[in-house]
Amino acid sequence: MEVDGTLLTILGVAAGILILSGWVEQIYKGYKTKRLKDVSKFLMIFIASGSILWLIYGVIVEDVFIIGTNASGIALMMIVLVMKKIYDKRLRS
Amino acid sequence: MEVDGTLLTILGVAAGILILSGWVEQIYKGYKTKRLKDVSKFLMIFIASGSILWLIYGVIVEDVFIIGTNASGIALMMIVLVMKKIYDKRLRS
């Protein structure tokens, strides 16, 4: 299939923005309610681990959208994980 | 860069399995506790929307791992979303 670079750019950027928005929203909701108890820590751990592999994959195939989305996603997931750790500890004490 | 197909296969499959495991774990935790209140519905809505675009991206660049991971991911996120809807409703009543 002949690949339209502009279409791929739009798709990649829009997909990346949407996925990152999901994590930003989760950070915002967690910050507002000071609760992330129902969020599984393994959701972040597994997806971030997978994202590290995607990142390597992106580097190999030289795909800037795979690299960008996964690098930013990993950072946001680590924020959710740290927030969860703090809020869960507060709930217990 | 010359691309090693076997390495890409391993990376793509492992990344896909890890990311899907994260959502399976969230489904399991939600099912066990019957609570998904702290999980933002927009986490699933935004990420699934982004995944639909990744899916289209994957179809265009003919990348079976992007297609497979995103298609399965969307299904799992929809399950979490429906479970959340049910459990949140129970909490309110």
XYZ file of N, CA, C and O in Angstrom:
744
model
N 0.848 -1.199 0.000
C 0.000 0.000 0.000
C 0.884 1.251 0.000
O 1.868 1.306 0.728
N 0.544 2.226 -0.816
C 1.325 3.462 -0.805
C 0.952 4.275 0.439
O -0.226 4.435 0.761
N 1.965 4.744 1.126
C 1.707 5.396 2.402
C 1.704 6.919 2.248
O 2.636 7.512 1.712
N 0.603 7.527 2.722
C 0.495 8.983 2.711
C 1.080 9.515 4.020
O 0.515 9.331 5.085
N 2.226 10.170 3.905
C 2.939 10.647 5.085
C 2.137 11.606 5.950
O 2.162 11.522 7.177
N 1.390 12.492 5.301
C 0.607 13.487 6.045
C -0.482 12.817 6.877
O -0.699 13.159 8.037
N -1.162 11.850 6.268
C -2.216 11.117 6.979
C -1.625 10.399 8.191
O -2.181 10.441 9.293
N -0.489 9.761 7.994
C 0.169 9.049 9.091
C 0.543 10.018 10.211
O 0.397 9.698 11.395
N 1.033 11.196 9.824
C 1.409 12.198 10.814
C 0.199 12.605 11.641
O 0.242 12.631 12.872
N -0.899 12.899 10.956
C -2.126 13.313 11.662
C -2.599 12.202 12.586
O -2.919 12.432 13.754
N -2.638 10.973 12.063
C -3.092 9.827 12.870
C -2.202 9.636 14.089
O -2.679 9.487 15.215
N -0.901 9.647 13.863
C 0.049 9.406 14.950
C -0.031 10.461 16.037
O -0.071 10.152 17.224
N -0.108 11.729 15.611
C -0.173 12.828 16.580
C -1.495 12.782 17.346
O -1.527 12.877 18.579
N -2.606 12.600 16.611
C -3.924 12.574 17.258
C -4.028 11.391 18.227
O -4.518 11.535 19.352
N -3.552 10.221 17.811
C -3.589 9.038 18.681
C -2.763 9.293 19.936
O -3.200 9.013 21.054
N -1.579 9.859 19.744
C -0.709 10.148 20.882
C -1.362 11.112 21.857
O -1.388 10.874 23.067
N -1.959 12.192 21.318
C -2.610 13.193 22.170
C -3.763 12.564 22.951
O -3.917 12.785 24.155
N -4.573 11.738 22.287
C -5.717 11.105 22.950
C -5.256 10.190 24.088
O -5.780 10.239 25.200
N -4.264 9.351 23.798
C -3.790 8.402 24.810
C -3.191 9.148 26.001
O -3.482 8.834 27.159
N -2.408 10.173 25.726
C -1.810 10.938 26.822
C -2.892 11.688 27.605
O -2.817 11.786 28.832
N -3.946 12.175 26.888
C -5.047 12.859 27.569
C -5.722 11.941 28.576
O -6.141 12.371 29.649
N -5.849 10.663 28.221
C -6.447 9.687 29.138
C -5.684 9.632 30.445
O -6.273 9.661 31.534
N -4.376 9.586 30.372
C -3.559 9.515 31.595
C -3.580 10.827 32.351
O -3.612 10.850 33.589
N -3.590 11.953 31.612
C -3.669 13.263 32.273
C -4.987 13.358 33.047
O -5.023 13.824 34.187
N -6.072 12.887 32.439
C -7.379 12.901 33.083
C -7.352 12.058 34.367
O -7.916 12.439 35.395
N -6.695 10.906 34.281
C -6.603 10.029 35.459
C -5.802 10.719 36.574
O -6.162 10.639 37.750
N -4.735 11.411 36.191
C -3.943 12.168 37.179
C -4.821 13.253 37.811
O -4.848 13.427 39.026
N -5.588 13.964 36.980
C -6.453 15.043 37.460
C -7.522 14.499 38.417
O -7.733 15.046 39.502
N -8.160 13.408 38.014
C -9.208 12.803 38.863
C -8.615 12.336 40.191
O -9.183 12.558 41.254
N -7.458 11.699 40.123
C -6.799 11.223 41.334
C -6.419 12.383 42.247
O -6.615 12.323 43.466
N -5.912 13.453 41.663
C -5.486 14.615 42.434
C -6.687 15.266 43.125
O -6.616 15.676 44.281
N -7.807 15.329 42.390
C -9.028 15.959 42.901
C -9.608 15.157 44.062
O -10.007 15.722 45.085
N -9.679 13.831 43.880
C -10.334 12.992 44.889
C -9.344 12.476 45.921
O -9.758 11.928 46.939
N -8.067 12.633 45.667
C -7.009 12.089 46.536
C -7.185 10.581 46.751
O -6.904 10.053 47.826
N -7.692 9.931 45.737
C -7.910 8.476 45.806
C -7.531 7.831 44.476
O -7.980 8.274 43.412
N -6.739 6.772 44.561
C -6.469 5.965 43.358
C -6.501 4.484 43.736
O -5.901 3.639 43.079
N -7.247 4.208 44.825
C -7.274 2.854 45.388
C -7.751 1.809 44.370
O -7.224 0.700 44.312
N -8.775 2.163 43.582
C -9.364 1.177 42.664
C -8.532 0.967 41.403
O -8.794 0.049 40.626
N -7.538 1.841 41.209
C -6.680 1.673 40.031
C -5.611 0.641 40.375
O -4.881 0.804 41.354
N -5.524 -0.410 39.576
C -4.515 -1.443 39.836
C -3.116 -0.888 39.549
O -2.892 -0.278 38.510
N -2.197 -1.115 40.493
C -0.822 -0.638 40.242
C -0.222 -1.380 39.051
O 0.620 -0.851 38.338
N -0.715 -2.595 38.821
C -0.190 -3.376 37.702
C -0.653 -2.832 36.348
O -0.038 -3.119 35.332
N -1.752 -2.038 36.364
C -2.168 -1.380 35.120
C -1.022 -0.501 34.633
O -0.603 -0.595 33.475
N -0.473 0.316 35.539
C 0.629 1.200 35.167
C 1.925 0.413 34.940
O 2.666 0.682 33.996
N 2.207 -0.539 35.837
C 3.475 -1.283 35.746
C 3.540 -2.084 34.440
O 4.520 -2.008 33.700
N 2.474 -2.818 34.134
C 2.471 -3.645 32.915
C 2.477 -2.775 31.655
O 3.224 -3.040 30.719
N 1.609 -1.751 31.636
C 1.531 -0.935 30.422
C 2.829 -0.153 30.217
O 3.331 -0.047 29.099
N 3.423 0.355 31.316
C 4.688 1.074 31.176
C 5.792 0.129 30.699
O 6.623 0.503 29.866
N 5.797 -1.105 31.209
C 6.788 -2.088 30.746
C 6.610 -2.364 29.259
O 7.584 -2.420 28.495
N 5.358 -2.540 28.863
C 5.077 -2.749 27.446
C 5.493 -1.539 26.627
O 6.017 -1.674 25.519
N 5.269 -0.348 27.191
C 5.615 0.881 26.483
C 7.123 1.018 26.288
O 7.572 1.576 25.288
N 7.900 0.509 27.255
C 9.365 0.537 27.107
C 9.762 -0.307 25.887
O 10.584 0.109 25.065
N 9.106 -1.473 25.738
C 9.394 -2.324 24.572
C 8.942 -1.640 23.279
O 9.645 -1.664 22.270
N 7.751 -0.999 23.321
C 7.273 -0.247 22.154
C 8.261 0.855 21.787
O 8.462 1.170 20.622
N 8.827 1.472 22.847
C 9.799 2.547 22.646
C 11.012 2.011 21.870
O 11.469 2.634 20.895
N 11.515 0.865 22.297
C 12.649 0.226 21.610
C 12.253 -0.112 20.168
O 12.989 0.161 19.218
N 11.040 -0.665 20.036
C 10.478 -0.990 18.720
C 10.451 0.277 17.849
O 10.903 0.268 16.698
N 9.963 1.371 18.425
C 9.878 2.645 17.704
C 11.236 3.166 17.272
O 11.382 3.722 16.184
N 12.237 2.974 18.147
C 13.592 3.411 17.820
C 14.129 2.594 16.641
O 14.708 3.144 15.705
N 13.879 1.284 16.677
C 14.374 0.403 15.606
C 13.715 0.743 14.266
O 14.392 0.862 13.250
N 12.383 0.904 14.278
C 11.711 1.206 13.007
C 11.711 2.714 12.712
O 11.131 3.161 11.731
N 12.369 3.474 13.594
C 12.511 4.930 13.424
C 11.169 5.629 13.237
O 10.987 6.419 12.316
N 10.238 5.298 14.148
C 8.903 5.889 14.086
C 8.746 6.880 15.235
O 8.635 6.508 16.395
N 8.745 8.163 14.872
C 8.763 9.227 15.878
C 7.490 9.259 16.733
O 7.520 9.667 17.889
N 6.343 8.796 16.197
C 5.089 8.827 16.956
C 5.069 7.723 18.003
O 4.616 7.918 19.127
N 5.555 6.547 17.621
C 5.643 5.447 18.594
C 6.583 5.856 19.721
O 6.278 5.676 20.901
N 7.706 6.469 19.365
C 8.679 6.896 20.376
C 8.066 7.965 21.289
O 8.073 7.838 22.516
N 7.493 9.007 20.684
C 6.956 10.127 21.455
C 5.823 9.733 22.382
O 5.823 10.068 23.570
N 4.843 8.986 21.826
C 3.689 8.595 22.640
C 4.119 7.735 23.812
O 3.678 7.931 24.942
N 5.010 6.766 23.537
C 5.384 5.840 24.600
C 6.264 6.503 25.657
O 6.085 6.261 26.851
N 7.176 7.360 25.229
C 8.034 8.049 26.209
C 7.182 8.928 27.126
O 7.321 8.883 28.352
N 6.262 9.710 26.538
C 5.409 10.569 27.364
C 4.470 9.729 28.227
O 4.229 10.048 29.390
N 3.942 8.659 27.639
C 3.030 7.786 28.385
C 3.695 7.191 29.618
O 3.106 7.163 30.697
N 4.918 6.731 29.456
C 5.657 6.140 30.583
C 5.785 7.167 31.714
O 5.528 6.861 32.880
N 6.120 8.417 31.362
C 6.257 9.475 32.373
C 4.940 9.685 33.122
O 4.911 9.746 34.356
N 3.823 9.765 32.363
C 2.513 9.999 32.995
C 2.103 8.825 33.880
O 1.580 9.007 34.979
N 2.376 7.596 33.411
C 2.017 6.412 34.216
C 2.814 6.364 35.512
O 2.305 5.958 36.549
N 4.072 6.802 35.460
C 4.894 6.821 36.668
C 4.328 7.832 37.670
O 4.320 7.595 38.879
N 3.786 8.955 37.149
C 3.152 9.950 38.026
C 1.927 9.329 38.719
O 1.760 9.452 39.934
N 1.078 8.631 37.934
C -0.107 7.988 38.526
C 0.332 6.976 39.588
O -0.259 6.896 40.674
N 1.373 6.224 39.296
C 1.851 5.187 40.218
C 2.335 5.801 41.536
O 1.996 5.313 42.624
N 3.096 6.873 41.435
C 3.608 7.539 42.649
C 2.442 8.153 43.436
O 2.365 8.024 44.667
N 1.500 8.792 42.725
C 0.327 9.371 43.400
C -0.459 8.283 44.111
O -0.899 8.459 45.254
N -0.649 7.139 43.443
C -1.385 6.020 44.045
C -0.694 5.560 45.330
O -1.333 5.311 46.345
N 0.629 5.451 45.280
C 1.407 5.013 46.431
C 1.171 5.964 47.618
O 0.927 5.530 48.744
N 1.210 7.260 47.333
C 1.012 8.275 48.383
C -0.424 8.222 48.930
O -0.635 8.159 50.138
N -1.420 8.195 48.037
C -2.819 8.236 48.475
C -3.214 6.940 49.188
O -3.960 6.970 50.160
N -2.724 5.800 48.692
C -3.047 4.521 49.341
C -2.497 4.497 50.758
O -3.139 3.993 51.683
N -1.306 5.059 50.935
C -0.664 5.090 52.250
C -1.491 5.953 53.207
O -1.705 5.583 54.362
N -1.979 7.085 52.698
C -2.818 7.971 53.515
C -4.104 7.274 53.945
O -4.575 7.450 55.054
N -4.692 6.489 53.033
C -5.947 5.785 53.327
C -5.750 4.789 54.468
O -6.619 4.605 55.304
N -4.580 4.144 54.471
C -4.303 3.125 55.481
C -4.036 3.730 56.854
O -4.269 3.093 57.865
N -3.516 4.975 56.884
C -3.088 5.540 58.176
C -4.215 6.341 58.836
O -5.250 6.587 58.251
N 18.473 2.238 9.157
C 18.878 1.123 10.026
C 18.309 -0.188 9.472
O 17.158 -0.232 9.065
N 19.126 -1.217 9.422
C 18.608 -2.495 8.944
C 17.744 -3.124 10.039
O 18.140 -3.145 11.208
N 16.594 -3.587 9.655
C 15.638 -4.065 10.658
C 15.679 -5.592 10.765
O 15.555 -6.298 9.774
N 15.862 -6.066 12.011
C 15.847 -7.499 12.274
C 14.412 -7.908 12.584
O 13.857 -7.550 13.620
N 13.811 -8.639 11.651
C 12.399 -9.013 11.775
C 12.092 -9.815 13.036
O 11.067 -9.596 13.679
N 12.980 -10.725 13.390
C 12.747 -11.562 14.576
C 12.709 -10.718 15.842
O 11.848 -10.898 16.703
N 13.644 -9.782 15.954
C 13.686 -8.900 17.124
C 12.408 -8.071 17.211
O 11.801 -7.946 18.284
N 11.970 -7.547 16.079
C 10.736 -6.755 16.050
C 9.542 -7.602 16.468
O 8.663 -7.141 17.192
N 9.527 -8.850 15.999
C 8.427 -9.750 16.356
C 8.378 -9.955 17.858
O 7.331 -9.841 18.492
N 9.555 -10.263 18.437
C 9.628 -10.505 19.881
C 9.198 -9.249 20.646
O 8.382 -9.317 21.573
N 9.726 -8.098 20.239
C 9.384 -6.838 20.904
C 7.884 -6.547 20.806
O 7.237 -6.231 21.808
N 7.353 -6.673 19.612
C 5.939 -6.368 19.383
C 5.019 -7.277 20.172
O 4.071 -6.826 20.808
N 5.329 -8.581 20.155
C 4.494 -9.550 20.873
C 4.595 -9.318 22.386
O 3.584 -9.266 23.090
N 5.822 -9.154 22.889
C 6.027 -8.958 24.332
C 5.356 -7.664 24.795
O 4.682 -7.642 25.836
N 5.511 -6.588 24.023
C 4.885 -5.307 24.378
C 3.367 -5.464 24.411
O 2.703 -5.017 25.351
N 2.836 -6.118 23.401
C 1.391 -6.324 23.330
C 0.883 -7.118 24.528
O -0.099 -6.742 25.163
N 1.578 -8.205 24.856
C 1.167 -9.053 25.988
C 1.201 -8.255 27.295
O 0.277 -8.317 28.106
N 2.263 -7.476 27.499
C 2.384 -6.685 28.727
C 1.244 -5.669 28.849
O 0.605 -5.551 29.898
N 0.988 -4.942 27.758
C -0.049 -3.908 27.799
C -1.425 -4.535 28.040
O -2.199 -4.072 28.876
N -1.697 -5.644 27.366
C -2.987 -6.306 27.564
C -3.088 -6.873 28.981
O -4.152 -6.825 29.603
N -1.963 -7.375 29.530
C -1.954 -7.902 30.903
C -2.354 -6.815 31.893
O -3.034 -7.080 32.886
N -1.908 -5.593 31.643
C -2.263 -4.475 32.517
C -3.774 -4.306 32.600
O -4.345 -4.173 33.688
N -4.438 -4.358 31.442
C -5.897 -4.191 31.439
C -6.598 -5.404 32.032
O -7.614 -5.276 32.714
N -6.066 -6.594 31.769
C -6.653 -7.808 32.356
C -6.572 -7.722 33.880
O -7.523 -8.036 34.593
N -5.422 -7.260 34.394
C -5.248 -7.105 35.839
C -6.262 -6.114 36.404
O -6.840 -6.325 37.477
N -6.499 -5.015 35.663
C -7.471 -4.022 36.124
C -8.879 -4.622 36.149
O -9.647 -4.365 37.080
N -9.195 -5.427 35.148
C -10.496 -6.101 35.118
C -10.604 -7.041 36.323
O -11.612 -7.063 37.032
N -9.535 -7.789 36.606
C -9.525 -8.745 37.716
C -9.693 -8.023 39.052
O -10.505 -8.413 39.887
N -8.934 -6.938 39.232
C -9.023 -6.167 40.484
C -10.424 -5.575 40.662
O -10.998 -5.632 41.747
N -10.958 -5.031 39.579
C -12.298 -4.452 39.634
C -13.340 -5.514 39.962
O -14.232 -5.299 40.785
N -13.205 -6.679 39.351
C -14.159 -7.766 39.563
C -14.102 -8.258 41.012
O -15.129 -8.534 41.636
N -12.896 -8.324 41.553
C -12.672 -8.814 42.917
C -13.262 -7.834 43.932
O -13.913 -8.235 44.890
N -12.984 -6.537 43.734
C -13.399 -5.538 44.720
C -14.780 -4.961 44.401
O -15.358 -4.268 45.225
N -15.289 -5.239 43.201
C -16.560 -4.664 42.724
C -16.540 -3.138 42.815
O -17.546 -2.509 43.111
N -15.371 -2.570 42.609
C -15.219 -1.109 42.638
C -14.287 -0.661 41.526
O -13.181 -1.198 41.383
N -14.720 0.336 40.773
C -13.811 0.967 39.802
C -14.004 2.485 39.858
O -13.715 3.199 38.897
N -14.494 2.935 41.022
C -14.857 4.349 41.189
C -13.678 5.291 40.920
O -13.847 6.351 40.320
N -12.477 4.914 41.371
C -11.325 5.816 41.234
C -10.721 5.813 39.832
O -9.873 6.641 39.519
N -11.162 4.855 39.014
C -10.649 4.811 37.643
C -11.452 5.801 36.801
O -12.677 5.728 36.755
N -10.782 6.750 36.182
C -11.476 7.732 35.359
C -12.042 7.059 34.108
O -11.350 6.308 33.429
N -13.324 7.341 33.820
C -13.912 6.762 32.608
C -13.208 7.301 31.371
O -13.122 6.642 30.341
N -12.654 8.519 31.513
C -11.964 9.118 30.371
C -10.619 8.437 30.091
O -10.089 8.552 28.994
N -10.086 7.726 31.096
C -8.866 6.944 30.847
C -9.152 5.930 29.737
O -8.410 5.838 28.757
N -10.256 5.201 29.891
C -10.610 4.209 28.870
C -11.090 4.880 27.580
O -10.728 4.456 26.488
N -11.940 5.918 27.713
C -12.509 6.552 26.519
C -11.411 7.182 25.655
O -11.348 6.958 24.446
N -10.519 7.945 26.299
C -9.455 8.601 25.535
C -8.470 7.585 24.954
O -8.082 7.679 23.787
N -8.035 6.631 25.784
C -7.042 5.676 25.285
C -7.641 4.794 24.185
O -6.987 4.526 23.181
N -8.915 4.391 24.364
C -9.549 3.574 23.322
C -9.698 4.374 22.029
O -9.489 3.839 20.935
N -10.041 5.668 22.154
C -10.146 6.511 20.957
C -8.791 6.617 20.263
O -8.691 6.508 19.035
N -7.746 6.824 21.070
C -6.402 6.868 20.496
C -6.033 5.541 19.859
O -5.401 5.492 18.799
N -6.471 4.447 20.500
C -6.153 3.115 19.974
C -6.828 2.864 18.631
O -6.287 2.162 17.785
N -8.031 3.433 18.456
C -8.718 3.292 17.168
C -7.863 3.956 16.070
O -7.672 3.385 14.992
N -7.308 5.127 16.381
C -6.448 5.804 15.404
C -5.158 5.004 15.165
O -4.714 4.839 14.032
N -4.578 4.455 16.249
C -3.395 3.594 16.093
C -3.712 2.397 15.220
O -2.892 1.928 14.445
N -4.946 1.886 15.401
C -5.389 0.724 14.628
C -5.383 1.074 13.132
O -4.872 0.311 12.304
N -5.937 2.238 12.803
C -5.962 2.697 11.408
C -4.518 2.883 10.915
O -4.158 2.454 9.818
N -3.703 3.502 11.781
C -2.271 3.692 11.484
C -1.620 2.337 11.190
O -0.916 2.178 10.193
N -1.901 1.369 12.037
C -1.330 0.020 11.886
C -1.760 -0.638 10.586
O -0.979 -1.328 9.936
N -3.039 -0.419 10.213
C -3.548 -0.991 8.964
C -2.806 -0.360 7.781
O -2.386 -1.060 6.854
N -2.613 0.965 7.836
C -1.946 1.661 6.726
C -0.486 1.209 6.586
O -0.029 0.919 5.486
N 0.241 1.138 7.723
C 1.649 0.740 7.618
C 1.793 -0.789 7.650
O 2.894 -1.318 7.653
N 0.636 -1.483 7.675
C 0.606 -2.953 7.637
C 1.461 -3.573 8.738
O 2.277 -4.464 8.503
N 1.235 -3.071 9.967
C 1.984 -3.578 11.114
C 1.054 -4.405 11.999
O 0.170 -3.877 12.672
N 1.268 -5.718 11.965
C 0.351 -6.650 12.630
C 0.362 -6.485 14.149
O -0.642 -6.735 14.814
N 1.465 -6.024 14.737
C 1.528 -5.878 16.198
C 0.748 -4.660 16.654
O 0.053 -4.705 17.665
N 0.877 -3.565 15.899
C 0.096 -2.367 16.221
C -1.390 -2.702 16.103
O -2.187 -2.357 16.974
N -1.760 -3.415 15.047
C -3.164 -3.788 14.846
C -3.652 -4.690 15.982
O -4.671 -4.416 16.623
N -2.913 -5.745 16.262
C -3.325 -6.734 17.262
C -3.436 -6.159 18.659
O -4.454 -6.349 19.345
N -2.390 -5.421 19.078
C -2.400 -4.853 20.428
C -3.559 -3.885 20.602
O -4.269 -3.921 21.613
N -3.754 -3.015 19.608
C -4.788 -1.999 19.757
C -6.186 -2.582 19.678
O -7.066 -2.186 20.449
N -6.405 -3.551 18.792
C -7.728 -4.163 18.697
C -8.081 -4.864 20.011
O -9.178 -4.680 20.556
N -7.148 -5.643 20.554
C -7.411 -6.345 21.817
C -7.549 -5.339 22.958
O -8.395 -5.502 23.848
N -6.710 -4.313 22.947
C -6.758 -3.296 23.996
C -8.112 -2.602 24.049
O -8.680 -2.411 25.123
N -8.625 -2.255 22.876
C -9.925 -1.579 22.815
C -11.000 -2.465 23.452
O -11.809 -1.999 24.257
N -10.978 -3.762 23.133
C -11.968 -4.689 23.694
C -11.865 -4.723 25.226
O -12.877 -4.627 25.933
N -10.637 -4.836 25.745
C -10.449 -4.904 27.201
C -10.881 -3.595 27.874
O -11.514 -3.605 28.937
N -10.567 -2.459 27.252
C -10.951 -1.169 27.845
C -12.463 -1.007 27.876
O -13.013 -0.442 28.816
N -13.140 -1.527 26.853
C -14.603 -1.451 26.840
C -15.183 -2.292 27.980
O -16.171 -1.908 28.611
N -14.541 -3.431 28.278
C -14.986 -4.265 29.401
C -14.840 -3.490 30.719
O -15.762 -3.451 31.538
N -13.665 -2.829 30.912
C -13.456 -2.044 32.142
C -14.506 -0.935 32.232
O -15.083 -0.694 33.303
N -14.799 -0.292 31.106
C -15.761 0.816 31.084
C -17.162 0.336 31.475
O -17.843 0.978 32.284
N -17.570 -0.807 30.922
C -18.905 -1.346 31.245
C -18.954 -1.780 32.716
O -19.926 -1.488 33.430
N -17.892 -2.438 33.191
C -17.834 -2.845 34.601
C -17.923 -1.622 35.510
O -18.631 -1.623 36.512
N -17.193 -0.560 35.157
C -17.218 0.665 35.956
C -18.630 1.228 36.026
O -19.092 1.641 37.083
N -19.303 1.243 34.895
C -20.672 1.768 34.829
C -21.578 0.991 35.789
O -22.346 1.567 36.554
N -21.452 -0.328 35.753
C -22.273 -1.196 36.612
C -21.930 -0.981 38.094
O -22.814 -0.767 38.924
N -20.652 -1.009 38.415
C -20.235 -0.895 39.824
C -20.523 0.495 40.381
O -20.919 0.628 41.543
N -20.311 1.538 39.579
C -20.581 2.904 40.042
C -22.065 3.068 40.359
O -22.436 3.713 41.334
N -22.901 2.461 39.521
C -24.350 2.539 39.711
C -24.739 1.856 41.026
O -25.554 2.365 41.792
N -24.127 0.705 41.287
C -24.402 -0.039 42.532
C -24.000 0.801 43.749
O -24.684 0.797 44.757
N -22.863 1.510 43.626
C -22.374 2.325 44.748
C -23.364 3.434 45.087
O -23.561 3.783 46.250
N -23.967 3.999 44.039
C -24.897 5.125 44.235
C -26.223 4.681 44.828
O -26.898 5.444 45.487
N -26.616 3.415 44.565
C -27.949 2.972 44.996
C -27.916 2.342 46.375
O -26.879 2.111 46.950
